[in-house]
Amino acid sequence: QVQLVESGGGLVQPGGSLRLSCAASGIIFSNYVMNWYRQAPGKQRELVATVTSGGTKTYVDSVKGRFFVSGDSARNTVYLQMNGLKPEDTAVYFCNANRGFISYWGQGTQVTVSS
C-alpha cells in the first residue's frame, strides 16, 4: 500500500512562491532517494531536485538558487520550496522514491506560472 501524494500546486504569478508537499505512506522516506520531477506538455519528464537519505541535495541548473528540497521525518513528508517562479516552471510536478530497483511515483500536482 505504498503511496506518494503530492499537493500544494496551483496558479501563481511570475516571481511568486509555492511549496509542494509529498506525503509518503507504506515507506519511510528517509530510507529512499527522494526526487522531484516535472513534465510540461509536449516535453519529456525532467529531474528537478534530489535529496538522499544522507541529506545530500542536488538541483537542475535552471532552478538552482530558487528551489529548495527538504524533508520532515516526523510527518514522513518531502517538500519542494519554489521561489522566484518563472513561466517556464509551469509543469506537472511528480514526487518519486527510489531504493535500488524499487521505484514509486505520486500522481502529480499542477504548477502554473502566469500573469
PDB file of C-alpha atoms in Angstrom:
ATOM      1  CA  GLN A   1       0.000   0.000   0.000  1.00  0.00           C
ATOM      2  CA  VAL A   2       2.812   2.382  -0.866  1.00  0.00           C
ATOM      3  CA  GLN A   3       1.558   5.825  -1.781  1.00  0.00           C
ATOM      4  CA  LEU A   4       3.163   9.150  -2.586  1.00  0.00           C
ATOM      5  CA  VAL A   5       0.683  12.021  -2.644  1.00  0.00           C
ATOM      6  CA  GLU A   6       1.724  15.433  -3.953  1.00  0.00           C
ATOM      7  CA  SER A   7      -0.072  18.630  -3.030  1.00  0.00           C
ATOM      8  CA  GLY A   8       0.482  22.378  -2.994  1.00  0.00           C
ATOM      9  CA  GLY A   9       0.342  23.168  -6.682  1.00  0.00           C
ATOM     10  CA  GLY A  10      -1.723  25.946  -8.169  1.00  0.00           C
ATOM     11  CA  LEU A  11      -1.684  29.166 -10.161  1.00  0.00           C
ATOM     12  CA  VAL A  12       0.905  31.780  -9.215  1.00  0.00           C
ATOM     13  CA  GLN A  13       2.192  34.968 -10.838  1.00  0.00           C
ATOM     14  CA  PRO A  14       5.778  35.249 -12.069  1.00  0.00           C
ATOM     15  CA  GLY A  15       8.090  35.941  -9.153  1.00  0.00           C
ATOM     16  CA  GLY A  16       5.785  34.208  -6.704  1.00  0.00           C
ATOM     17  CA  SER A  17       6.394  31.190  -4.497  1.00  0.00           C
ATOM     18  CA  LEU A  18       4.816  27.812  -3.838  1.00  0.00           C
ATOM     19  CA  ARG A  19       5.651  24.928  -1.544  1.00  0.00           C
ATOM     20  CA  LEU A  20       4.917  21.444  -2.824  1.00  0.00           C
ATOM     21  CA  SER A  21       4.461  18.531  -0.437  1.00  0.00           C
ATOM     22  CA  CYS A  22       4.961  14.806  -0.988  1.00  0.00           C
ATOM     23  CA  ALA A  23       3.354  12.740   1.762  1.00  0.00           C
ATOM     24  CA  ALA A  24       4.634   9.154   1.836  1.00  0.00           C
ATOM     25  CA  SER A  25       2.823   6.130   3.241  1.00  0.00           C
ATOM     26  CA  GLY A  26       3.908   2.498   3.236  1.00  0.00           C
ATOM     27  CA  ILE A  27       7.562   3.544   3.174  1.00  0.00           C
ATOM     28  CA  ILE A  28       9.820   5.627   5.364  1.00  0.00           C
ATOM     29  CA  PHE A  29      11.003   8.324   3.001  1.00  0.00           C
ATOM     30  CA  SER A  30      14.329   8.813   4.777  1.00  0.00           C
ATOM     31  CA  ASN A  31      15.376   5.318   3.616  1.00  0.00           C
ATOM     32  CA  TYR A  32      14.985   6.318  -0.033  1.00  0.00           C
ATOM     33  CA  VAL A  33      16.444   8.714  -2.529  1.00  0.00           C
ATOM     34  CA  MET A  34      13.631  11.219  -2.997  1.00  0.00           C
ATOM     35  CA  ASN A  35      13.266  13.070  -6.276  1.00  0.00           C
ATOM     36  CA  TRP A  36      11.112  15.824  -7.693  1.00  0.00           C
ATOM     37  CA  TYR A  37      10.421  15.611 -11.416  1.00  0.00           C
ATOM     38  CA  ARG A  38       8.369  17.849 -13.663  1.00  0.00           C
ATOM     39  CA  GLN A  39       6.780  17.407 -17.055  1.00  0.00           C
ATOM     40  CA  ALA A  40       5.407  20.151 -19.276  1.00  0.00           C
ATOM     41  CA  PRO A  41       3.055  19.425 -22.195  1.00  0.00           C
ATOM     42  CA  GLY A  42       4.952  18.035 -25.170  1.00  0.00           C
ATOM     43  CA  LYS A  43       8.186  17.703 -23.207  1.00  0.00           C
ATOM     44  CA  GLN A  44       9.996  14.831 -21.546  1.00  0.00           C
ATOM     45  CA  ARG A  45       9.971  14.373 -17.804  1.00  0.00           C
ATOM     46  CA  GLU A  46      12.798  16.337 -16.187  1.00  0.00           C
ATOM     47  CA  LEU A  47      14.565  15.679 -12.891  1.00  0.00           C
ATOM     48  CA  VAL A  48      14.372  18.893 -10.861  1.00  0.00           C
ATOM     49  CA  ALA A  49      15.728  18.075  -7.400  1.00  0.00           C
ATOM     50  CA  THR A  50      17.073  15.146  -5.382  1.00  0.00           C
ATOM     51  CA  VAL A  51      17.708  14.508  -1.708  1.00  0.00           C
ATOM     52  CA  THR A  52      19.446  11.351  -0.469  1.00  0.00           C
ATOM     53  CA  SER A  53      18.914   9.594   2.849  1.00  0.00           C
ATOM     54  CA  GLY A  54      22.165  11.228   3.940  1.00  0.00           C
ATOM     55  CA  GLY A  55      20.756  14.668   3.206  1.00  0.00           C
ATOM     56  CA  THR A  56      22.735  15.453   0.056  1.00  0.00           C
ATOM     57  CA  LYS A  57      20.714  17.769  -2.195  1.00  0.00           C
ATOM     58  CA  THR A  58      21.141  18.441  -5.892  1.00  0.00           C
ATOM     59  CA  TYR A  59      19.218  20.566  -8.384  1.00  0.00           C
ATOM     60  CA  VAL A  60      18.964  21.050 -12.093  1.00  0.00           C
ATOM     61  CA  ASP A  61      20.796  24.212 -13.165  1.00  0.00           C
ATOM     62  CA  SER A  62      17.635  26.060 -14.164  1.00  0.00           C
ATOM     63  CA  VAL A  63      16.275  26.045 -10.582  1.00  0.00           C
ATOM     64  CA  LYS A  64      19.465  26.437  -8.532  1.00  0.00           C
ATOM     65  CA  GLY A  65      19.114  29.261  -6.032  1.00  0.00           C
ATOM     66  CA  ARG A  66      15.338  29.308  -6.434  1.00  0.00           C
ATOM     67  CA  PHE A  67      14.131  25.820  -5.466  1.00  0.00           C
ATOM     68  CA  PHE A  68      14.944  24.026  -2.216  1.00  0.00           C
ATOM     69  CA  VAL A  69      14.114  20.452  -1.220  1.00  0.00           C
ATOM     70  CA  SER A  70      13.672  19.416   2.403  1.00  0.00           C
ATOM     71  CA  GLY A  71      12.178  16.639   4.497  1.00  0.00           C
ATOM     72  CA  ASP A  72      10.218  16.294   7.723  1.00  0.00           C
ATOM     73  CA  SER A  73      10.770  12.840   9.220  1.00  0.00           C
ATOM     74  CA  ALA A  74       8.025  13.267  11.817  1.00  0.00           C
ATOM     75  CA  ARG A  75       5.477  13.795   9.039  1.00  0.00           C
ATOM     76  CA  ASN A  76       7.163  11.398   6.559  1.00  0.00           C
ATOM     77  CA  THR A  77       6.910  14.207   4.031  1.00  0.00           C
ATOM     78  CA  VAL A  78       9.260  15.759   1.486  1.00  0.00           C
ATOM     79  CA  TYR A  79       8.866  19.365   0.358  1.00  0.00           C
ATOM     80  CA  LEU A  80       9.903  21.440  -2.612  1.00  0.00           C
ATOM     81  CA  GLN A  81      10.019  25.162  -1.866  1.00  0.00           C
ATOM     82  CA  MET A  82       9.831  27.081  -5.141  1.00  0.00           C
ATOM     83  CA  ASN A  83      10.730  30.776  -5.163  1.00  0.00           C
ATOM     84  CA  GLY A  84      11.063  33.310  -7.936  1.00  0.00           C
ATOM     85  CA  LEU A  85       8.805  31.246 -10.160  1.00  0.00           C
ATOM     86  CA  LYS A  86       9.003  31.737 -13.912  1.00  0.00           C
ATOM     87  CA  PRO A  87       6.529  30.827 -16.660  1.00  0.00           C
ATOM     88  CA  GLU A  88       8.936  28.127 -17.830  1.00  0.00           C
ATOM     89  CA  ASP A  89       8.472  26.402 -14.463  1.00  0.00           C
ATOM     90  CA  THR A  90       4.908  25.558 -15.488  1.00  0.00           C
ATOM     91  CA  ALA A  91       4.516  21.777 -15.401  1.00  0.00           C
ATOM     92  CA  VAL A  92       3.056  18.851 -13.534  1.00  0.00           C
ATOM     93  CA  TYR A  93       5.397  18.095 -10.651  1.00  0.00           C
ATOM     94  CA  PHE A  94       5.881  14.485  -9.518  1.00  0.00           C
ATOM     95  CA  CYS A  95       7.364  13.002  -6.368  1.00  0.00           C
ATOM     96  CA  ASN A  96       9.493   9.871  -6.788  1.00  0.00           C
ATOM     97  CA  ALA A  97      11.109   7.496  -4.276  1.00  0.00           C
ATOM     98  CA  ASN A  98      13.933   5.137  -5.235  1.00  0.00           C
ATOM     99  CA  ARG A  99      15.873   2.437  -3.440  1.00  0.00           C
ATOM    100  CA  GLY A 100      17.870   0.150  -5.675  1.00  0.00           C
ATOM    101  CA  PHE A 101      15.475  -1.089  -8.356  1.00  0.00           C
ATOM    102  CA  ILE A 102      12.411  -0.167  -6.300  1.00  0.00           C
ATOM    103  CA  SER A 103      10.695   2.974  -7.535  1.00  0.00           C
ATOM    104  CA  TYR A 104       7.438   4.679  -6.550  1.00  0.00           C
ATOM    105  CA  TRP A 105       5.636   7.641  -8.086  1.00  0.00           C
ATOM    106  CA  GLY A 106       2.993  10.088  -6.988  1.00  0.00           C
ATOM    107  CA  GLN A 107       0.104  11.262  -9.129  1.00  0.00           C
ATOM    108  CA  GLY A 108       1.484  14.746  -9.731  1.00  0.00           C
ATOM    109  CA  THR A 109       0.386  18.275  -8.904  1.00  0.00           C
ATOM    110  CA  GLN A 110      -0.060  21.073 -11.443  1.00  0.00           C
ATOM    111  CA  VAL A 111       2.004  24.248 -11.148  1.00  0.00           C
ATOM    112  CA  THR A 112       1.063  27.111 -13.459  1.00  0.00           C
ATOM    113  CA  VAL A 113       3.086  30.342 -13.503  1.00  0.00           C
ATOM    114  CA  SER A 114       1.283  33.065 -15.420  1.00  0.00           C
ATOM    115  CA  SER A 115       0.333  36.719 -15.144  1.00  0.00           C
TER     116      SER A 115
END
